[in-house]
Coordinates of C-alpha atoms in Angstrom, one line a residue:
Chain A
M1 CA 82.2 126.7 81.4
I2 CA 85.5 128.1 82.6
D3 CA 88.4 129.3 80.6
V4 CA 90.6 126.2 81.0
K5 CA 93.7 127.9 79.5
A6 CA 93.4 130.9 81.7
Y7 CA 92.8 128.6 84.7
I8 CA 96.0 126.6 84.0
E9 CA 98.0 129.8 83.4
S10 CA 96.8 131.4 86.7
G11 CA 99.4 129.2 88.5
V12 CA 96.9 127.7 90.8
L13 CA 97.9 124.2 89.8
E14 CA 101.5 124.8 90.8
D15 CA 100.2 126.3 94.1
Y16 CA 98.1 123.2 94.7
L17 CA 101.0 120.9 94.3
G18 CA 103.1 123.0 96.5
G19 CA 100.5 122.8 99.2
N20 CA 100.0 126.5 98.9
V21 CA 96.2 126.8 98.4
S22 CA 93.2 127.5 100.6
E23 CA 90.7 124.7 101.3
Q24 CA 88.3 126.2 98.8
E25 CA 91.0 126.4 96.0
R26 CA 92.0 122.8 96.8
R27 CA 88.5 121.5 96.3
E28 CA 88.2 123.6 93.2
V29 CA 91.4 122.1 91.6
E30 CA 90.4 118.6 92.6
C31 CA 86.9 119.0 91.1
L32 CA 88.0 120.8 87.9
S33 CA 90.7 118.3 87.2
K34 CA 88.0 115.6 87.2
I35 CA 85.9 117.5 84.7
Y36 CA 88.6 118.9 82.4
P37 CA 91.1 116.4 81.1
E38 CA 93.5 119.3 80.1
I39 CA 93.7 120.3 83.7
K40 CA 94.3 116.8 84.8
T41 CA 97.1 116.4 82.2
E42 CA 98.7 119.7 83.2
L43 CA 98.5 118.7 86.9
D44 CA 100.1 115.4 86.2
Q45 CA 102.9 117.0 84.2
I46 CA 103.7 119.5 86.9
A47 CA 103.7 116.6 89.4
D48 CA 106.1 114.6 87.2
T49 CA 108.4 117.7 87.0
L50 CA 108.5 117.9 90.7
E51 CA 109.1 114.2 91.0
G52 CA 111.9 114.5 88.6
L53 CA 113.4 117.4 90.5
A54 CA 113.0 115.5 93.8
R55 CA 114.7 112.4 92.2
A56 CA 117.5 114.5 90.9
Q57 CA 118.3 115.7 94.4
A58 CA 117.8 112.3 96.0
V59 CA 120.1 111.3 98.9
K60 CA 120.4 107.7 100.0
P61 CA 119.4 107.4 103.6
P62 CA 121.6 105.1 105.8
A63 CA 120.7 101.5 105.4
A64 CA 119.9 101.0 109.1
L65 CA 117.0 103.4 108.8
K66 CA 114.9 101.0 106.7
D67 CA 115.1 98.4 109.4
K68 CA 114.2 100.9 112.1
I69 CA 111.1 101.9 110.1
M70 CA 110.2 98.3 109.2
A71 CA 110.3 97.4 112.9
Q72 CA 107.6 100.0 113.6
L73 CA 105.2 98.7 111.0
E74 CA 102.7 95.9 111.4
F75 CA 102.6 93.7 108.4
E76 CA 99.8 91.4 107.4
D77 CA 101.7 88.3 106.7
A78 CA 98.8 86.2 107.8
P79 CA 95.6 87.5 106.2
E80 CA 93.2 85.9 108.6
E81 CA 94.4 88.0 111.5
N82 CA 92.7 91.1 110.1
E83 CA 89.3 89.6 110.1
Q84 CA 89.8 88.5 113.7
E85 CA 90.7 92.1 114.7
E86 CA 87.6 93.5 113.2
A87 CA 85.5 91.0 115.0
E88 CA 87.0 91.9 118.3
E89 CA 86.4 95.6 118.0
A90 CA 84.2 97.2 120.6
P91 CA 80.7 98.2 119.6
V92 CA 80.3 101.8 118.6
I93 CA 77.6 103.8 120.2
P94 CA 76.6 106.9 118.3
L95 CA 77.1 110.1 120.4
N96 CA 73.9 111.7 119.3
A97 CA 71.7 108.7 120.0
R98 CA 68.8 109.6 122.2
P99 CA 67.7 106.5 124.0
Q100 CA 64.1 106.5 125.3
G101 CA 62.7 105.0 128.5
M102 CA 64.9 102.1 129.8
Q103 CA 66.9 101.8 126.8
W104 CA 69.8 103.9 128.1
R105 CA 70.5 101.3 130.8
W106 CA 71.1 98.8 128.2
L107 CA 73.3 101.2 126.3
A108 CA 75.2 102.1 129.5
A109 CA 75.7 98.4 130.1
A110 CA 76.7 97.8 126.6
S111 CA 79.3 100.6 126.7
V112 CA 80.8 99.2 129.9
V113 CA 81.1 95.8 128.3
G114 CA 82.5 97.6 125.3
L115 CA 85.1 99.4 127.4
I116 CA 86.1 96.2 129.2
G117 CA 86.4 94.7 125.7
V118 CA 88.6 97.5 124.6
G119 CA 90.8 97.0 127.7
V120 CA 91.2 93.3 127.1
Y121 CA 91.7 93.9 123.5
F122 CA 94.5 96.4 124.1
N123 CA 96.3 94.2 126.6
A124 CA 96.2 91.4 124.1
R125 CA 97.5 93.8 121.5
V126 CA 100.4 94.9 123.7
D127 CA 101.4 91.3 124.3
E128 CA 101.1 90.5 120.7
L129 CA 103.2 93.4 119.7
S130 CA 106.0 92.7 122.2
Q131 CA 106.1 89.2 120.9
K132 CA 106.3 90.6 117.4
V133 CA 109.1 92.9 118.3
A134 CA 111.1 90.0 119.8
L135 CA 110.4 88.0 116.8
Q136 CA 111.5 90.7 114.4
T137 CA 114.7 91.3 116.4
T138 CA 115.6 87.6 116.1
E139 CA 114.7 87.8 112.4
L140 CA 117.0 90.8 112.0
H141 CA 119.9 89.1 113.6
Q142 CA 119.4 86.1 111.3
K143 CA 119.1 88.4 108.3
N144 CA 122.4 90.0 109.2
E145 CA 124.1 86.7 109.4
W146 CA 122.6 85.8 106.1
I147 CA 123.9 88.9 104.4
A148 CA 127.4 88.1 105.8
A149 CA 127.1 84.5 104.6
L150 CA 125.8 85.6 101.2
N151 CA 128.7 88.0 100.6
R152 CA 131.4 85.3 100.8
A153 CA 133.6 85.1 97.7
E154 CA 133.5 81.3 97.5
N155 CA 129.7 81.2 97.1
Q156 CA 128.4 79.4 94.0
F157 CA 125.1 80.7 92.7
V158 CA 123.1 78.2 90.7
T159 CA 119.8 79.0 89.0
L160 CA 117.7 75.8 88.7
K161 CA 115.6 76.1 85.5
G162 CA 112.2 74.7 84.9
L163 CA 111.9 71.3 83.2
D164 CA 109.1 69.8 81.1
K165 CA 106.9 69.4 84.1
S166 CA 106.9 73.2 84.7
P167 CA 109.0 75.2 82.3
S168 CA 108.4 78.6 83.8
S169 CA 109.6 77.5 87.3
S170 CA 112.9 78.6 88.7
V171 CA 114.8 78.4 91.9
R172 CA 118.1 80.1 92.9
V173 CA 120.5 78.1 95.1
V174 CA 123.5 79.5 96.9
W175 CA 126.1 77.0 97.9
N176 CA 129.3 77.6 99.8
P177 CA 131.6 74.7 99.1
T178 CA 133.9 75.7 102.0
T179 CA 131.3 76.0 104.8
Q180 CA 129.0 73.5 102.9
E181 CA 126.0 75.8 103.6
V182 CA 123.1 75.8 101.2
A183 CA 120.3 78.3 100.9
L184 CA 117.6 78.7 98.3
N185 CA 115.3 81.3 97.1
V186 CA 112.1 80.3 95.2
L187 CA 111.8 82.6 92.2
S188 CA 108.8 80.7 90.7
L189 CA 107.2 77.4 91.6
P190 CA 103.5 76.4 91.6
Q191 CA 102.0 76.3 95.1
P192 CA 101.8 72.6 95.9
A193 CA 98.8 70.7 97.4
T194 CA 98.7 70.8 101.2
D195 CA 99.9 67.2 101.5
K196 CA 102.9 67.8 99.3
Q197 CA 106.3 69.7 99.7
Y198 CA 109.2 70.4 97.4
Q199 CA 112.5 68.8 98.2
L200 CA 116.0 69.9 97.2
W201 CA 118.6 67.4 96.1
A202 CA 122.3 67.6 95.4
L203 CA 123.5 65.3 92.7
V204 CA 126.9 63.9 93.6
D205 CA 128.5 61.5 91.0
G206 CA 125.1 60.9 89.6
K207 CA 123.5 60.1 93.0
P208 CA 120.9 62.2 94.7
V209 CA 121.6 63.5 98.2
D210 CA 118.7 64.9 100.3
L211 CA 119.1 68.6 101.2
G212 CA 115.7 68.9 102.9
V213 CA 112.2 70.2 102.1
F214 CA 111.1 73.7 101.7
D215 CA 108.0 75.8 101.1
V216 CA 107.0 78.3 98.3
K217 CA 107.7 81.7 99.9
D218 CA 109.8 84.7 99.2
D219 CA 112.3 84.3 102.1
L220 CA 115.6 82.8 101.6
Q221 CA 115.5 79.3 103.1
K222 CA 118.4 77.5 104.7
M223 CA 118.8 73.9 103.6
K224 CA 120.9 71.0 104.8
L225 CA 124.7 71.1 104.3
A226 CA 126.2 69.8 101.1
A227 CA 129.8 68.7 101.0
K228 CA 129.8 68.1 97.3
A229 CA 127.4 68.9 94.5
D230 CA 127.6 68.6 90.7
A231 CA 124.1 69.8 90.3
F232 CA 121.0 70.7 92.2
A233 CA 117.4 69.5 91.6
V234 CA 114.0 70.0 93.1
T235 CA 111.2 67.4 93.1
L236 CA 107.7 67.4 94.5
E237 CA 107.3 64.9 97.3
K238 CA 104.9 64.0 100.0
K239 CA 104.9 66.4 103.0
G240 CA 108.1 66.0 105.0
G241 CA 110.1 64.6 102.0
S242 CA 111.1 61.2 100.6
P243 CA 114.3 59.2 101.0
T244 CA 114.8 59.1 97.2
P245 CA 113.5 61.6 94.6
T246 CA 110.4 60.9 92.6
L247 CA 111.8 61.5 89.1
T248 CA 108.4 61.9 87.4
E249 CA 108.0 64.9 89.7
L250 CA 111.2 66.7 88.8
Y251 CA 110.5 70.4 88.6
V252 CA 113.8 72.3 88.2
M253 CA 117.4 71.5 87.9
G254 CA 120.8 73.3 87.4
K255 CA 124.4 72.4 87.1
V256 CA 127.1 73.9 89.4
G257 CA 129.7 76.0 87.8
Chain B
M1 CA 120.5 90.6 97.6
F2 CA 119.0 88.2 95.2
L3 CA 115.4 88.4 96.1
K4 CA 112.9 88.8 93.3
N5 CA 113.0 92.1 91.7
N6 CA 109.3 92.8 91.6
K7 CA 107.8 95.7 89.6
Y8 CA 104.4 97.0 90.4
S9 CA 102.1 99.4 88.7
E10 CA 101.0 102.3 90.9
E11 CA 97.6 100.7 91.3
E12 CA 99.0 97.3 92.3
L13 CA 101.4 98.9 94.7
I14 CA 98.7 100.8 96.5
E15 CA 96.3 97.9 96.6
L16 CA 99.1 95.7 98.2
L17 CA 100.1 98.5 100.6
R18 CA 96.5 98.7 101.8
R19 CA 96.7 95.0 102.5
Q20 CA 99.8 95.7 104.6
D21 CA 102.0 93.7 102.3
R22 CA 105.6 93.6 103.4
K23 CA 107.1 93.2 99.9
A24 CA 105.1 96.2 98.7
F25 CA 106.4 98.4 101.5
N26 CA 109.9 97.2 100.7
Y27 CA 109.4 98.2 97.1
L28 CA 107.9 101.6 98.1
Y29 CA 110.8 102.3 100.4
D30 CA 113.5 101.2 98.0
N31 CA 112.0 103.3 95.2
Y32 CA 111.1 106.5 97.0
S33 CA 113.2 106.8 100.1
D34 CA 116.1 108.5 98.4
A35 CA 113.9 111.2 96.8
I36 CA 112.0 111.8 100.1
Y37 CA 115.2 111.9 102.2
G38 CA 116.7 114.4 99.8
I39 CA 113.7 116.7 100.3
V40 CA 113.6 116.3 104.0
L41 CA 117.3 117.2 104.2
K42 CA 116.6 120.3 102.2
V43 CA 114.1 121.4 104.7
V44 CA 115.7 120.5 108.0
H45 CA 119.4 120.4 107.0
T46 CA 120.4 118.0 109.8
E47 CA 120.9 114.3 109.0
E48 CA 119.9 113.2 112.5
V49 CA 116.7 115.2 112.4
A50 CA 116.0 114.1 108.8
Q51 CA 116.4 110.5 109.8
D52 CA 113.9 110.8 112.7
L53 CA 111.5 112.5 110.4
M54 CA 111.9 109.8 107.8
Q55 CA 110.7 107.3 110.4
D56 CA 107.6 109.5 111.1
I57 CA 107.0 110.0 107.4
F58 CA 107.1 106.4 106.3
V59 CA 105.0 105.3 109.3
K60 CA 102.5 107.9 108.4
I61 CA 102.5 106.9 104.7
W62 CA 102.0 103.3 105.9
K63 CA 99.1 104.1 108.2
N64 CA 97.4 106.6 105.9
I65 CA 97.7 104.9 102.6
T66 CA 94.0 104.2 102.8
Q67 CA 93.4 107.9 102.7
Y68 CA 95.3 108.3 99.5
D69 CA 93.0 109.0 96.6
G70 CA 94.5 108.1 93.2
S71 CA 92.0 110.2 91.4
K72 CA 93.4 113.3 93.1
G73 CA 97.0 112.9 92.0
R74 CA 100.1 110.8 91.8
L75 CA 101.3 108.6 94.7
F76 CA 104.6 110.5 94.7
T77 CA 102.8 113.8 95.0
W78 CA 100.9 112.6 98.0
M79 CA 104.0 111.1 99.6
L80 CA 105.8 114.4 99.0
N81 CA 103.1 116.3 100.8
V82 CA 103.3 113.9 103.8
A83 CA 107.0 114.4 103.8
R84 CA 106.9 118.2 103.4
N85 CA 104.2 118.7 106.0
S86 CA 106.1 116.6 108.5
A87 CA 109.3 118.4 107.9
I88 CA 107.6 121.8 108.1
D89 CA 105.6 120.9 111.1
Y90 CA 108.9 119.9 112.8
L91 CA 110.4 123.3 112.0
R92 CA 107.3 125.3 113.2
I93 CA 106.7 123.3 116.3
K94 CA 110.1 122.3 117.5
R95 CA 111.8 125.4 116.5
P96 CA 109.3 128.3 116.8
E97 CA 112.0 130.8 115.9
I98 CA 111.5 129.7 112.3
Q99 CA 108.2 131.5 112.3
D100 CA 110.1 134.6 112.1
I101 CA 110.7 134.9 108.4
D102 CA 114.1 136.6 108.5
T103 CA 115.5 133.9 110.8
A104 CA 113.9 131.3 108.5
V105 CA 115.6 132.7 105.4
Y106 CA 118.9 132.9 107.3
L107 CA 118.6 129.3 108.2
V108 CA 117.6 128.3 104.7
E109 CA 120.6 130.1 103.2
G110 CA 122.9 128.7 105.9
G111 CA 121.5 125.3 105.2
Q112 CA 122.0 125.7 101.5
K113 CA 125.7 126.0 102.0
A114 CA 125.6 122.9 104.2
H115 CA 123.7 120.8 101.8
D116 CA 125.8 121.6 98.8
D117 CA 127.7 118.5 99.9
W118 CA 124.6 116.4 99.2
T119 CA 124.0 117.7 95.7
T120 CA 124.3 115.1 93.0
P121 CA 126.1 115.9 89.7
E122 CA 122.7 115.2 88.0
L123 CA 121.0 117.9 90.0
Q124 CA 123.8 120.4 89.5
E125 CA 123.4 119.9 85.8
I126 CA 119.6 120.5 86.0
V127 CA 119.8 123.4 88.4
S128 CA 122.6 125.0 86.5
R129 CA 120.2 125.4 83.6
L130 CA 117.8 127.4 85.8
R131 CA 118.4 131.0 86.5
P132 CA 119.5 131.7 90.1
E133 CA 116.3 133.5 91.1
Q134 CA 114.3 130.6 89.7
Q135 CA 116.3 128.2 91.8
K136 CA 115.8 130.2 94.9
L137 CA 112.0 130.4 94.3
I138 CA 111.6 126.7 93.7
E139 CA 113.7 125.9 96.8
M140 CA 111.6 128.3 99.0
V141 CA 108.2 127.4 97.7
Y142 CA 108.5 123.7 97.1
W143 CA 110.9 122.4 99.6
G144 CA 111.2 125.3 102.1
G145 CA 107.6 125.5 103.1
Y146 CA 107.2 129.2 102.3
T147 CA 103.9 130.5 101.2
H148 CA 103.9 132.7 98.1
E149 CA 103.2 135.7 100.4
E150 CA 106.2 135.0 102.6
T151 CA 108.4 134.4 99.6
A152 CA 107.2 137.7 98.1
K153 CA 107.9 139.6 101.3
Q154 CA 111.3 138.1 101.7
L155 CA 112.5 138.6 98.2
D156 CA 110.8 142.0 98.1
M157 CA 108.8 141.1 95.0
P158 CA 105.2 141.7 94.1
L159 CA 103.1 138.6 94.8
G160 CA 102.0 138.3 91.2
T161 CA 105.7 138.2 90.1
V162 CA 106.4 135.4 92.5
K163 CA 103.6 133.4 91.1
T164 CA 104.5 134.0 87.5
R165 CA 108.2 133.2 88.1
V166 CA 107.5 130.0 90.1
R167 CA 105.3 128.9 87.2
G168 CA 108.0 129.9 84.7
A169 CA 110.7 128.0 86.6
L170 CA 108.5 124.9 86.6
Q171 CA 107.8 125.2 82.9
D172 CA 111.6 125.5 82.2
L173 CA 112.2 122.4 84.4
R174 CA 109.6 120.6 82.5
K175 CA 111.4 121.2 79.3
I176 CA 114.6 120.1 80.9
F177 CA 113.1 116.9 82.0
G178 CA 111.4 116.5 78.6
A179 CA 108.0 116.0 80.1

């Protein structure tokens, strides 16, 4: 049993958070904070203080920095890719394995195969990465255009609210009456069956005008142009869309202005 | 922009980051980059260098998030350590003259004048409630990368006094933040 109060007052917790402790002290703090809730609480409070201080002296980095950083990271937008990567990994041969008899030949052969595998794998990775960079650059240009488009003063923002079919659904539409551009952002919509797609409509003098189909994703999606619109609505249609809306599948709607 | 304004708990955020989720990284960056940048600037004093380091730091955070152990402390503390270590490594490796403590203090002091421009009114308010020697200690120990021994030597103070005062300053700050 240690004297918890004395331990806290020794200042070792402050040292720990300042990165100013030996390896042994570090383990000690980590171990004791698991055993004694008082130490854990104290540690968290000092950490909060430091965070508060850091936030008080926060400085906003230039906006371009984020894009630069994002371009260096590999995101897992498609989850199946990860599994594939693991499957492609070269076999690992323990360094301290002591093969007996003829076994080493097999191991040597296996490691050569492994090395070739690694080479092939890396080449494939390099190709994949350069494609990704190209893709991201295009994406970035598009985004910049988007931002410019979204900042125009004449833009109309319409929030389409969920109807009886799906009250919690909601979609945001941006419409520029001058350029006629329409974009939407899914705030909340149930994921449709694979053979279905949502379709956006503009209502002009009571008549629906097709503005295209879209998927449920977080990105802003560009739709067809709309010269006029009194309201916007979204219905669930067969994949690829329908010439007229299925009114029993009306999900969200919102009036312009 | 009008994208969804997601809020995550720390656990959710870490889980999503481990799955290399783009939105989670966006959130992490938007919520923490200001604080981290402020600290990096305090250590290196040059915006250009600080921005290069920010890239290293956030890439490191991204790559090493699997090593973060929530039972050992807050996410911010961990990020702060990544940031501080990167900034200090930069100073020690790229600018070996910093290893000389007198030069280092000279640079810190020079830098302090330079980064007065970056100080927010909120910080001025908080810092003004600390005694000057407390301010100096916190700056050296928490953002400047000095060990307590180096701080003691530089300020010509017994090591025990440095430790007590650093702790005292943090206690005062804690009261100011109302923690």
